[in-house]
Amino acid sequence: MTAPTKPSAKPARPFFSSGPCAKPPGYSPEKLATESLGRSHRAKIGKSRLSYSIDLMREVLRLPDTHRIGIVPGSDTGAFEMAMWTMLGARPVTTMAWESFGEGWVTDAVKQLKIDPTVIRADYGQLPDLGQVDWSNDVLFTWNGTTSGVRVPNADWIAADREGLSFADATSAVFAYDIDWAKIDVATFSWQKVLGGEGGHGVIILGPRAVERLESYTPAWPLPKVFRLVSKGKLAEGVFKGETINTPSMLAVEDAIFALEWAKGLGGLEGLKARSDANAAALDKIVAERDWLGHLAADPASRSKTSVCLTVDGADADFIKQFAALLEKEGAAFDVAGYRDAPPGLRIWCGATVETADIEALGPWLDWAYSTAKAA
Ligand SMILES: Cc1ncc(COP(=O)(O)O)c(C=O)c1O
């Protein structure tokens, strides 16, 4: 058998990781503003950069004034667990899982908080029946399952007159999809995903009903300082103006500001969505042209446009490891192996910071890696 020929052109930026994701095009650390570094984050400069980043997030997300935005510790995990630990326990809870991260929140609710939730699950590649959700409960879900490539198609299934609160882990969803904020009481994300920012900090978005919960309910369990959003029965409003609970990384904040200004320059959310849609369409074309590649997400309506997960005919975990290593060694594609807990396959980030031309250039390299790994 002859060795498969290597394609001539490589993706210019071979960064396809699903987190931390590719930096915005044109990024370089020298372009970051550094005036706030080496200063107190509570000095005027620090506070103004933190509140500027909040203003930019509000503008790019088109977040209504009804909802607050705060920068918190611990990346998306920190933000989501802060929401769980501070607000759950007041009423029955439903947790939904269709991949690894949603499953992590189920574990928190069952084993750590011990609140005996109703658990609604679906296998990798599927969504459960969203119509079965009882909205008298607080409901936890992952908007875009990063490890299965399955997302909720919209917020239509969330009851407008819900008694419970909706909690969305939206880390690979914000800046890629329209979100009907009236249906969202709590959302969390990290800059490391669609913005191509840094991890470390999480962002928590609270609607008015979440604030009401925080001010009227005290959980039975102790709360570490990094989770505390309430002081003397009132919401710590400063957190939502950039007075962070503890010391933030101002470098990560400046990095996020760079990405948000880039996003604003593209036309904001519409510009970001258009890029991610084009990337997902380019990858879908590659998949359609190859009988050995398929989508893990069965239904196109709930298929991710950010973390696109692919099946590879006959592949097991070792094959995928080898496949990804071949591409990495060539500098043709980094971090394309699926998540460790997901069925063996590929995962290719299509969020806005990736260039469509780089997705297109990936196709022949996938062919090369597939035939090389098969021949080995
Ligand atoms: C859906 C989802 N939730 C939570 C996380 C954890 O995020 P972080 O590492 O930013 O805390 C991830 C990371 O990939 C994710 O994709």
mmCIF file of C-alpha atoms and ligand atoms in Angstrom:
data_model
loop_
_atom_site.group_PDB
_atom_site.id
_atom_site.type_symbol
_atom_site.label_atom_id
_atom_site.label_comp_id
_atom_site.label_asym_id
_atom_site.label_seq_id
_atom_site.Cartn_x
_atom_site.Cartn_y
_atom_site.Cartn_z
ATOM 1 C CA MET A 1 0.000 0.000 0.000
ATOM 2 C CA THR A 2 1.402 3.440 -0.927
ATOM 3 C CA ALA A 3 1.723 6.020 1.820
ATOM 4 C CA PRO A 4 -1.013 8.646 1.583
ATOM 5 C CA THR A 5 0.298 11.968 0.259
ATOM 6 C CA LYS A 6 0.353 14.892 2.599
ATOM 7 C CA PRO A 7 -1.782 17.841 1.539
ATOM 8 C CA SER A 8 0.279 20.846 0.461
ATOM 9 C CA ALA A 9 -1.458 23.620 2.430
ATOM 10 C CA LYS A 10 -1.954 23.636 6.181
ATOM 11 C CA PRO A 11 -4.525 25.630 8.107
ATOM 12 C CA ALA A 12 -2.826 28.982 8.805
ATOM 13 C CA ARG A 13 -3.979 28.771 12.429
ATOM 14 C CA PRO A 14 -4.323 25.079 13.319
ATOM 15 C CA PHE A 15 -6.124 25.813 16.600
ATOM 16 C CA PHE A 16 -9.306 23.743 16.874
ATOM 17 C CA SER A 17 -9.433 23.099 20.635
ATOM 18 C CA SER A 18 -12.834 23.289 22.324
ATOM 19 C CA GLY A 19 -11.349 25.132 25.270
ATOM 20 C CA PRO A 20 -9.302 27.112 25.700
ATOM 21 C CA CYS A 21 -10.226 28.014 22.141
ATOM 22 C CA ALA A 22 -8.309 29.810 19.396
ATOM 23 C CA LYS A 23 -7.397 33.415 20.121
ATOM 24 C CA PRO A 24 -9.165 36.034 17.996
ATOM 25 C CA PRO A 25 -7.514 36.546 14.593
ATOM 26 C CA GLY A 26 -4.817 39.213 14.839
ATOM 27 C CA TYR A 27 -4.292 38.589 18.553
ATOM 28 C CA SER A 28 -0.937 39.055 20.149
ATOM 29 C CA PRO A 29 -0.155 39.624 23.823
ATOM 30 C CA GLU A 30 1.697 42.846 22.925
ATOM 31 C CA LYS A 31 -1.603 44.319 21.810
ATOM 32 C CA LEU A 32 -3.133 44.053 25.287
ATOM 33 C CA ALA A 33 -3.487 47.192 27.384
ATOM 34 C CA THR A 34 -1.229 46.895 30.424
ATOM 35 C CA GLU A 35 -1.955 50.056 32.414
ATOM 36 C CA SER A 36 -4.055 48.133 34.921
ATOM 37 C CA LEU A 37 -1.328 45.548 35.615
ATOM 38 C CA GLY A 38 0.739 45.839 38.791
ATOM 39 C CA ARG A 39 -1.971 48.025 40.315
ATOM 40 C CA SER A 40 -4.710 47.329 42.820
ATOM 41 C CA HIS A 41 -7.805 45.986 41.107
ATOM 42 C CA ARG A 42 -9.712 48.331 43.404
ATOM 43 C CA ALA A 43 -7.807 51.392 42.124
ATOM 44 C CA LYS A 44 -9.672 53.603 39.648
ATOM 45 C CA ILE A 45 -7.917 52.072 36.641
ATOM 46 C CA GLY A 46 -8.619 48.466 37.720
ATOM 47 C CA LYS A 47 -12.248 49.139 38.523
ATOM 48 C CA SER A 48 -12.777 51.006 35.281
ATOM 49 C CA ARG A 49 -11.304 48.156 33.181
ATOM 50 C CA LEU A 50 -13.412 45.582 35.019
ATOM 51 C CA SER A 51 -16.576 47.596 34.548
ATOM 52 C CA TYR A 52 -15.650 48.298 30.896
ATOM 53 C CA SER A 53 -15.373 44.544 30.302
ATOM 54 C CA ILE A 54 -18.830 44.093 31.851
ATOM 55 C CA ASP A 55 -20.250 46.860 29.630
ATOM 56 C CA LEU A 56 -18.719 45.244 26.545
ATOM 57 C CA MET A 57 -20.132 41.825 27.456
ATOM 58 C CA ARG A 58 -23.580 43.395 27.917
ATOM 59 C CA GLU A 59 -23.350 45.156 24.566
ATOM 60 C CA VAL A 60 -22.061 42.181 22.570
ATOM 61 C CA LEU A 61 -24.484 39.734 24.200
ATOM 62 C CA ARG A 62 -27.341 42.252 23.823
ATOM 63 C CA LEU A 63 -28.196 41.531 27.440
ATOM 64 C CA PRO A 64 -31.269 43.440 28.668
ATOM 65 C CA ASP A 65 -31.002 45.772 31.681
ATOM 66 C CA THR A 66 -33.104 43.324 33.690
ATOM 67 C CA HIS A 67 -30.041 41.033 33.949
ATOM 68 C CA ARG A 68 -26.817 41.635 35.887
ATOM 69 C CA ILE A 69 -23.328 40.426 34.894
ATOM 70 C CA GLY A 70 -20.596 39.579 37.384
ATOM 71 C CA ILE A 71 -17.015 38.344 37.050
ATOM 72 C CA VAL A 72 -16.325 35.559 39.547
ATOM 73 C CA PRO A 73 -13.556 33.072 40.405
ATOM 74 C CA GLY A 74 -13.150 29.550 39.060
ATOM 75 C CA SER A 75 -13.977 29.841 35.346
ATOM 76 C CA ASP A 76 -17.346 28.470 34.227
ATOM 77 C CA THR A 77 -17.262 25.751 36.888
ATOM 78 C CA GLY A 78 -16.852 28.386 39.606
ATOM 79 C CA ALA A 79 -19.722 30.461 38.227
ATOM 80 C CA PHE A 80 -22.109 27.514 37.823
ATOM 81 C CA GLU A 81 -21.314 25.996 41.203
ATOM 82 C CA MET A 82 -21.696 29.429 42.808
ATOM 83 C CA ALA A 83 -25.222 29.524 41.369
ATOM 84 C CA MET A 84 -25.999 25.979 42.527
ATOM 85 C CA TRP A 85 -24.646 26.415 46.032
ATOM 86 C CA THR A 86 -26.316 29.797 46.634
ATOM 87 C CA MET A 87 -29.747 29.208 45.082
ATOM 88 C CA LEU A 88 -30.655 25.512 45.149
ATOM 89 C CA GLY A 89 -32.558 23.825 47.949
ATOM 90 C CA ALA A 90 -35.442 26.303 48.015
ATOM 91 C CA ARG A 91 -37.702 24.105 45.831
ATOM 92 C CA PRO A 92 -37.521 20.779 43.947
ATOM 93 C CA VAL A 93 -34.763 20.540 41.363
ATOM 94 C CA THR A 94 -34.484 18.932 37.923
ATOM 95 C CA THR A 95 -31.006 18.465 36.498
ATOM 96 C CA MET A 96 -30.578 17.561 32.845
ATOM 97 C CA ALA A 97 -27.577 15.882 31.271
ATOM 98 C CA TRP A 98 -26.688 14.860 27.740
ATOM 99 C CA GLU A 99 -22.926 14.835 28.107
ATOM 100 C CA SER A 100 -20.089 15.031 30.589
ATOM 101 C CA PHE A 101 -20.453 18.570 31.968
ATOM 102 C CA GLY A 102 -24.204 18.307 32.545
ATOM 103 C CA GLU A 103 -23.457 14.994 34.253
ATOM 104 C CA GLY A 104 -21.014 16.855 36.493
ATOM 105 C CA TRP A 105 -23.812 19.168 37.689
ATOM 106 C CA VAL A 106 -25.990 16.099 38.355
ATOM 107 C CA THR A 107 -23.190 14.704 40.537
ATOM 108 C CA ASP A 108 -22.946 18.000 42.429
ATOM 109 C CA ALA A 109 -26.693 18.036 43.086
ATOM 110 C CA VAL A 110 -26.911 14.370 44.086
ATOM 111 C CA LYS A 111 -23.689 13.696 45.942
ATOM 112 C CA GLN A 112 -22.558 17.058 47.253
ATOM 113 C CA LEU A 113 -25.725 19.088 47.846
ATOM 114 C CA LYS A 114 -27.783 15.896 48.391
ATOM 115 C CA ILE A 115 -30.980 17.554 47.141
ATOM 116 C CA ASP A 116 -32.413 14.437 45.507
ATOM 117 C CA PRO A 117 -33.079 16.014 42.100
ATOM 118 C CA THR A 118 -35.151 14.597 39.281
ATOM 119 C CA VAL A 119 -32.562 13.640 36.673
ATOM 120 C CA ILE A 120 -33.356 13.721 32.973
ATOM 121 C CA ARG A 121 -30.689 12.208 30.773
ATOM 122 C CA ALA A 122 -29.960 11.441 27.139
ATOM 123 C CA ASP A 123 -27.087 9.581 25.560
ATOM 124 C CA TYR A 124 -24.198 11.272 23.796
ATOM 125 C CA GLY A 125 -25.527 12.611 20.499
ATOM 126 C CA GLN A 126 -29.148 12.944 21.694
ATOM 127 C CA LEU A 127 -31.318 15.449 23.538
ATOM 128 C CA PRO A 128 -33.955 14.267 26.016
ATOM 129 C CA ASP A 129 -37.604 15.212 25.482
ATOM 130 C CA LEU A 130 -37.496 18.824 26.636
ATOM 131 C CA GLY A 131 -41.287 18.882 26.839
ATOM 132 C CA GLN A 132 -41.260 16.647 29.931
ATOM 133 C CA VAL A 133 -39.633 19.298 32.139
ATOM 134 C CA ASP A 134 -41.684 20.366 35.161
ATOM 135 C CA TRP A 135 -41.167 24.099 35.507
ATOM 136 C CA SER A 136 -42.387 24.182 39.083
ATOM 137 C CA ASN A 137 -38.840 22.922 39.679
ATOM 138 C CA ASP A 138 -35.549 24.756 39.444
ATOM 139 C CA VAL A 139 -34.074 23.371 36.224
ATOM 140 C CA LEU A 140 -30.372 22.989 35.395
ATOM 141 C CA PHE A 141 -29.185 22.375 31.854
ATOM 142 C CA THR A 142 -26.219 22.837 29.531
ATOM 143 C CA TRP A 143 -27.122 25.022 26.540
ATOM 144 C CA ASN A 144 -24.389 23.579 24.347
ATOM 145 C CA GLY A 145 -22.948 20.244 25.436
ATOM 146 C CA THR A 146 -19.299 20.720 24.565
ATOM 147 C CA THR A 147 -18.458 17.031 24.789
ATOM 148 C CA SER A 148 -21.321 15.691 22.640
ATOM 149 C CA GLY A 149 -21.906 18.559 20.220
ATOM 150 C CA VAL A 150 -25.595 18.656 21.146
ATOM 151 C CA ARG A 151 -27.320 21.922 22.064
ATOM 152 C CA VAL A 152 -30.825 23.020 22.850
ATOM 153 C CA PRO A 153 -32.274 24.491 19.653
ATOM 154 C CA ASN A 154 -33.768 27.546 21.405
ATOM 155 C CA ALA A 155 -35.485 28.581 24.643
ATOM 156 C CA ASP A 156 -39.064 27.842 23.495
ATOM 157 C CA TRP A 157 -39.273 24.831 25.836
ATOM 158 C CA ILE A 158 -38.620 27.013 28.901
ATOM 159 C CA ALA A 159 -41.952 28.067 30.414
ATOM 160 C CA ALA A 160 -42.513 31.831 30.435
ATOM 161 C CA ASP A 161 -44.625 31.453 33.599
ATOM 162 C CA ARG A 162 -42.205 29.077 35.356
ATOM 163 C CA GLU A 163 -42.262 28.936 39.144
ATOM 164 C CA GLY A 164 -38.751 27.490 39.320
ATOM 165 C CA LEU A 165 -35.586 29.138 38.085
ATOM 166 C CA SER A 166 -33.784 28.215 34.849
ATOM 167 C CA PHE A 167 -30.020 27.686 35.232
ATOM 168 C CA ALA A 168 -28.091 27.501 31.952
ATOM 169 C CA ASP A 169 -24.479 26.467 31.754
ATOM 170 C CA ALA A 170 -24.018 28.471 28.565
ATOM 171 C CA THR A 171 -20.247 28.437 28.309
ATOM 172 C CA SER A 172 -19.976 27.181 24.722
ATOM 173 C CA ALA A 173 -23.257 28.814 23.717
ATOM 174 C CA VAL A 174 -22.987 32.525 24.495
ATOM 175 C CA PHE A 175 -21.612 34.616 21.612
ATOM 176 C CA ALA A 176 -22.702 31.862 19.178
ATOM 177 C CA TYR A 177 -26.492 31.667 19.439
ATOM 178 C CA ASP A 178 -29.437 33.926 20.114
ATOM 179 C CA ILE A 179 -30.471 33.566 23.721
ATOM 180 C CA ASP A 180 -33.916 34.629 24.856
ATOM 181 C CA TRP A 181 -32.825 36.220 28.094
ATOM 182 C CA ALA A 182 -36.401 36.544 29.408
ATOM 183 C CA LYS A 183 -36.323 32.740 29.749
ATOM 184 C CA ILE A 184 -33.000 32.662 31.596
ATOM 185 C CA ASP A 185 -32.726 33.294 35.327
ATOM 186 C CA VAL A 186 -29.077 32.256 35.660
ATOM 187 C CA ALA A 187 -26.468 31.766 32.951
ATOM 188 C CA THR A 188 -22.757 31.169 33.274
ATOM 189 C CA PHE A 189 -19.775 31.085 30.960
ATOM 190 C CA SER A 190 -16.043 31.557 30.743
ATOM 191 C CA TRP A 191 -14.071 33.791 28.382
ATOM 192 C CA GLN A 192 -12.010 30.791 27.289
ATOM 193 C CA LYS A 193 -14.645 29.519 24.820
ATOM 194 C CA VAL A 194 -16.203 31.534 21.964
ATOM 195 C CA LEU A 195 -14.251 34.688 22.811
ATOM 196 C CA GLY A 196 -10.929 32.856 22.747
ATOM 197 C CA GLY A 197 -10.115 34.470 26.087
ATOM 198 C CA GLU A 198 -8.503 32.993 29.181
ATOM 199 C CA GLY A 199 -9.890 30.594 31.775
ATOM 200 C CA GLY A 200 -9.608 31.350 35.465
ATOM 201 C CA HIS A 201 -12.610 33.647 35.658
ATOM 202 C CA GLY A 202 -16.236 32.805 35.221
ATOM 203 C CA VAL A 203 -19.067 35.120 34.344
ATOM 204 C CA ILE A 204 -22.439 34.848 36.051
ATOM 205 C CA ILE A 205 -25.579 36.439 34.635
ATOM 206 C CA LEU A 206 -28.528 36.867 36.970
ATOM 207 C CA GLY A 207 -32.083 37.734 36.027
ATOM 208 C CA PRO A 208 -34.418 39.460 38.504
ATOM 209 C CA ARG A 209 -35.936 36.223 39.801
ATOM 210 C CA ALA A 210 -32.489 34.874 40.645
ATOM 211 C CA VAL A 211 -31.743 38.046 42.609
ATOM 212 C CA GLU A 212 -35.037 37.637 44.434
ATOM 213 C CA ARG A 213 -34.043 34.050 45.318
ATOM 214 C CA LEU A 214 -30.636 35.155 46.574
ATOM 215 C CA GLU A 215 -32.143 37.837 48.785
ATOM 216 C CA SER A 216 -34.958 35.703 50.190
ATOM 217 C CA TYR A 217 -33.359 32.295 50.697
ATOM 218 C CA THR A 218 -30.427 31.064 52.772
ATOM 219 C CA PRO A 219 -29.169 27.573 51.939
ATOM 220 C CA ALA A 220 -28.800 24.992 54.693
ATOM 221 C CA TRP A 221 -25.139 24.374 53.856
ATOM 222 C CA PRO A 222 -22.130 26.611 54.487
ATOM 223 C CA LEU A 223 -20.921 28.888 51.685
ATOM 224 C CA PRO A 224 -17.249 29.625 51.106
ATOM 225 C CA LYS A 225 -16.390 33.289 50.687
ATOM 226 C CA VAL A 226 -15.811 32.926 46.923
ATOM 227 C CA PHE A 227 -19.471 31.909 46.476
ATOM 228 C CA ARG A 228 -21.024 34.676 48.568
ATOM 229 C CA LEU A 229 -23.139 37.075 46.515
ATOM 230 C CA VAL A 230 -25.242 38.400 49.366
ATOM 231 C CA SER A 231 -24.317 40.618 52.271
ATOM 232 C CA LYS A 232 -26.773 41.316 55.118
ATOM 233 C CA GLY A 233 -29.639 39.914 53.063
ATOM 234 C CA LYS A 234 -28.933 42.149 50.044
ATOM 235 C CA LEU A 235 -27.260 41.345 46.763
ATOM 236 C CA ALA A 236 -23.622 42.484 46.701
ATOM 237 C CA GLU A 237 -24.278 44.931 43.846
ATOM 238 C CA GLY A 238 -20.609 45.875 43.633
ATOM 239 C CA VAL A 239 -19.776 42.469 42.138
ATOM 240 C CA PHE A 240 -21.889 43.432 39.112
ATOM 241 C CA LYS A 241 -19.983 46.666 38.653
ATOM 242 C CA GLY A 242 -16.538 45.070 38.701
ATOM 243 C CA GLU A 243 -15.848 45.022 42.443
ATOM 244 C CA THR A 244 -14.888 41.362 42.347
ATOM 245 C CA ILE A 245 -15.197 39.135 45.433
ATOM 246 C CA ASN A 246 -11.453 38.536 45.490
ATOM 247 C CA THR A 247 -8.436 39.461 43.375
ATOM 248 C CA PRO A 248 -8.957 38.910 39.647
ATOM 249 C CA SER A 249 -6.292 38.443 36.986
ATOM 250 C CA MET A 250 -6.230 41.842 35.314
ATOM 251 C CA LEU A 251 -4.238 40.225 32.505
ATOM 252 C CA ALA A 252 -7.153 37.864 31.846
ATOM 253 C CA VAL A 253 -9.500 40.858 31.993
ATOM 254 C CA GLU A 254 -7.398 42.795 29.450
ATOM 255 C CA ASP A 255 -7.298 39.699 27.258
ATOM 256 C CA ALA A 256 -11.102 39.469 27.408
ATOM 257 C CA ILE A 257 -11.382 43.179 26.566
ATOM 258 C CA PHE A 258 -9.262 42.580 23.451
ATOM 259 C CA ALA A 259 -11.604 39.777 22.354
ATOM 260 C CA LEU A 260 -14.739 41.769 23.129
ATOM 261 C CA GLU A 261 -13.495 44.811 21.192
ATOM 262 C CA TRP A 262 -12.708 42.477 18.282
ATOM 263 C CA ALA A 263 -16.234 41.062 18.557
ATOM 264 C CA LYS A 264 -17.732 44.544 18.644
ATOM 265 C CA GLY A 265 -15.739 45.435 15.528
ATOM 266 C CA LEU A 266 -17.322 42.482 13.712
ATOM 267 C CA GLY A 267 -20.768 43.860 14.419
ATOM 268 C CA GLY A 268 -21.209 42.161 17.791
ATOM 269 C CA LEU A 269 -23.343 39.078 18.218
ATOM 270 C CA GLU A 270 -24.494 38.986 14.572
ATOM 271 C CA GLY A 271 -20.885 39.046 13.374
ATOM 272 C CA LEU A 272 -19.839 36.320 15.808
ATOM 273 C CA LYS A 273 -22.803 34.125 14.889
ATOM 274 C CA ALA A 274 -22.122 34.538 11.176
ATOM 275 C CA ARG A 275 -18.535 33.352 11.629
ATOM 276 C CA SER A 276 -19.485 30.337 13.687
ATOM 277 C CA ASP A 277 -22.330 29.442 11.284
ATOM 278 C CA ALA A 278 -19.930 29.627 8.329
ATOM 279 C CA ASN A 279 -17.374 27.451 10.134
ATOM 280 C CA ALA A 280 -19.971 24.831 11.060
ATOM 281 C CA ALA A 281 -21.279 24.825 7.455
ATOM 282 C CA ALA A 282 -17.748 24.373 6.067
ATOM 283 C CA LEU A 283 -17.163 21.447 8.425
ATOM 284 C CA ASP A 284 -20.552 19.963 7.605
ATOM 285 C CA LYS A 285 -19.575 20.005 3.913
ATOM 286 C CA ILE A 286 -16.380 18.105 4.751
ATOM 287 C CA VAL A 287 -18.425 15.534 6.683
ATOM 288 C CA ALA A 288 -21.015 15.166 3.899
ATOM 289 C CA GLU A 289 -18.271 14.456 1.354
ATOM 290 C CA ARG A 290 -16.756 11.583 3.363
ATOM 291 C CA ASP A 291 -18.523 8.317 4.107
ATOM 292 C CA TRP A 292 -16.167 7.578 7.023
ATOM 293 C CA LEU A 293 -17.083 10.764 8.901
ATOM 294 C CA GLY A 294 -20.419 11.484 10.577
ATOM 295 C CA HIS A 295 -22.023 13.771 13.163
ATOM 296 C CA LEU A 296 -22.388 12.480 16.713
ATOM 297 C CA ALA A 297 -25.373 14.830 17.152
ATOM 298 C CA ALA A 298 -28.161 13.022 15.346
ATOM 299 C CA ASP A 299 -30.562 15.918 14.765
ATOM 300 C CA PRO A 300 -29.284 18.926 12.765
ATOM 301 C CA ALA A 301 -31.682 21.215 14.701
ATOM 302 C CA SER A 302 -29.832 20.511 17.941
ATOM 303 C CA ARG A 303 -26.357 20.126 16.463
ATOM 304 C CA SER A 304 -23.731 22.450 17.893
ATOM 305 C CA LYS A 305 -22.238 25.222 15.802
ATOM 306 C CA THR A 306 -19.329 25.601 18.206
ATOM 307 C CA SER A 307 -18.148 22.227 19.549
ATOM 308 C CA VAL A 308 -18.821 19.985 16.579
ATOM 309 C CA CYS A 309 -18.353 16.313 17.469
ATOM 310 C CA LEU A 310 -17.722 13.785 14.710
ATOM 311 C CA THR A 311 -17.841 10.017 14.494
ATOM 312 C CA VAL A 312 -15.081 8.215 12.606
ATOM 313 C CA ASP A 313 -15.944 4.906 11.004
ATOM 314 C CA GLY A 314 -14.415 1.989 12.930
ATOM 315 C CA ALA A 315 -12.405 4.220 15.300
ATOM 316 C CA ASP A 316 -11.626 3.281 18.879
ATOM 317 C CA ALA A 317 -9.880 5.441 21.471
ATOM 318 C CA ASP A 318 -6.392 4.354 20.344
ATOM 319 C CA PHE A 319 -7.138 5.124 16.702
ATOM 320 C CA ILE A 320 -8.345 8.619 17.603
ATOM 321 C CA LYS A 321 -5.280 9.203 19.760
ATOM 322 C CA GLN A 322 -3.066 8.263 16.863
ATOM 323 C CA PHE A 323 -5.141 10.310 14.399
ATOM 324 C CA ALA A 324 -4.901 13.451 16.544
ATOM 325 C CA ALA A 325 -1.187 12.905 17.238
ATOM 326 C CA LEU A 326 -0.428 12.672 13.507
ATOM 327 C CA LEU A 327 -2.118 16.017 12.887
ATOM 328 C CA GLU A 328 -0.460 17.646 15.863
ATOM 329 C CA LYS A 329 3.016 16.440 14.794
ATOM 330 C CA GLU A 330 2.493 18.002 11.359
ATOM 331 C CA GLY A 331 1.240 21.255 12.899
ATOM 332 C CA ALA A 332 -1.882 20.780 10.780
ATOM 333 C CA ALA A 333 -4.457 20.634 13.578
ATOM 334 C CA PHE A 334 -4.206 20.802 17.363
ATOM 335 C CA ASP A 335 -6.543 19.257 19.933
ATOM 336 C CA VAL A 336 -9.065 17.589 17.628
ATOM 337 C CA ALA A 337 -9.597 14.379 19.633
ATOM 338 C CA GLY A 338 -13.020 14.102 21.258
ATOM 339 C CA TYR A 339 -13.436 14.517 25.005
ATOM 340 C CA ARG A 340 -12.116 11.666 27.156
ATOM 341 C CA ASP A 341 -15.567 10.608 28.409
ATOM 342 C CA ALA A 342 -17.288 10.885 25.011
ATOM 343 C CA PRO A 343 -17.531 8.054 22.453
ATOM 344 C CA PRO A 344 -14.228 7.941 20.487
ATOM 345 C CA GLY A 345 -14.337 10.543 17.723
ATOM 346 C CA LEU A 346 -13.179 13.998 16.707
ATOM 347 C CA ARG A 347 -14.211 17.378 18.053
ATOM 348 C CA ILE A 348 -13.552 20.476 16.024
ATOM 349 C CA TRP A 349 -14.254 23.909 17.412
ATOM 350 C CA CYS A 350 -16.167 26.119 15.021
ATOM 351 C CA GLY A 351 -16.616 29.184 17.263
ATOM 352 C CA ALA A 352 -16.066 32.684 15.926
ATOM 353 C CA THR A 353 -12.324 32.919 16.558
ATOM 354 C CA VAL A 354 -11.649 30.133 14.041
ATOM 355 C CA GLU A 355 -11.256 31.166 10.383
ATOM 356 C CA THR A 356 -13.468 29.387 7.818
ATOM 357 C CA ALA A 357 -10.502 28.993 5.467
ATOM 358 C CA ASP A 358 -8.751 26.993 8.192
ATOM 359 C CA ILE A 359 -11.726 24.637 8.539
ATOM 360 C CA GLU A 360 -11.713 24.218 4.752
ATOM 361 C CA ALA A 361 -7.982 23.486 4.766
ATOM 362 C CA LEU A 362 -8.548 20.837 7.426
ATOM 363 C CA GLY A 363 -10.526 18.483 5.135
ATOM 364 C CA PRO A 364 -7.576 17.015 3.183
ATOM 365 C CA TRP A 365 -5.597 16.671 6.423
ATOM 366 C CA LEU A 366 -8.384 14.630 7.980
ATOM 367 C CA ASP A 367 -8.211 12.331 4.925
ATOM 368 C CA TRP A 368 -4.459 12.062 5.290
ATOM 369 C CA ALA A 369 -4.583 11.291 9.018
ATOM 370 C CA TYR A 370 -7.373 8.755 8.502
ATOM 371 C CA SER A 371 -5.563 6.802 5.816
ATOM 372 C CA THR A 372 -2.206 7.080 7.602
ATOM 373 C CA ALA A 373 -3.650 5.814 10.873
ATOM 374 C CA LYS A 374 -5.475 3.013 9.047
ATOM 375 C CA ALA A 375 -2.347 1.950 7.208
ATOM 376 C CA ALA A 376 -0.313 1.834 10.436
HETATM 377 C C1 LIG B 1 -20.446 22.875 29.016
HETATM 378 C C2 LIG B 1 -19.250 23.093 29.877
HETATM 379 N N1 LIG B 1 -19.424 23.347 31.189
HETATM 380 C C3 LIG B 1 -18.379 23.555 32.005
HETATM 381 C C4 LIG B 1 -17.089 23.534 31.544
HETATM 382 C C5 LIG B 1 -15.963 23.779 32.493
HETATM 383 O O1 LIG B 1 -15.440 25.011 32.171
HETATM 384 P P1 LIG B 1 -14.234 25.677 32.949
HETATM 385 O O2 LIG B 1 -13.065 24.780 32.789
HETATM 386 O O3 LIG B 1 -14.123 27.001 32.218
HETATM 387 O O4 LIG B 1 -14.647 25.819 34.349
HETATM 388 C C6 LIG B 1 -16.848 23.298 30.190
HETATM 389 C C7 LIG B 1 -15.473 23.250 29.668
HETATM 390 O O5 LIG B 1 -15.188 22.788 28.594
HETATM 391 C C8 LIG B 1 -17.953 23.081 29.355
HETATM 392 O O6 LIG B 1 -17.768 22.858 28.064
#
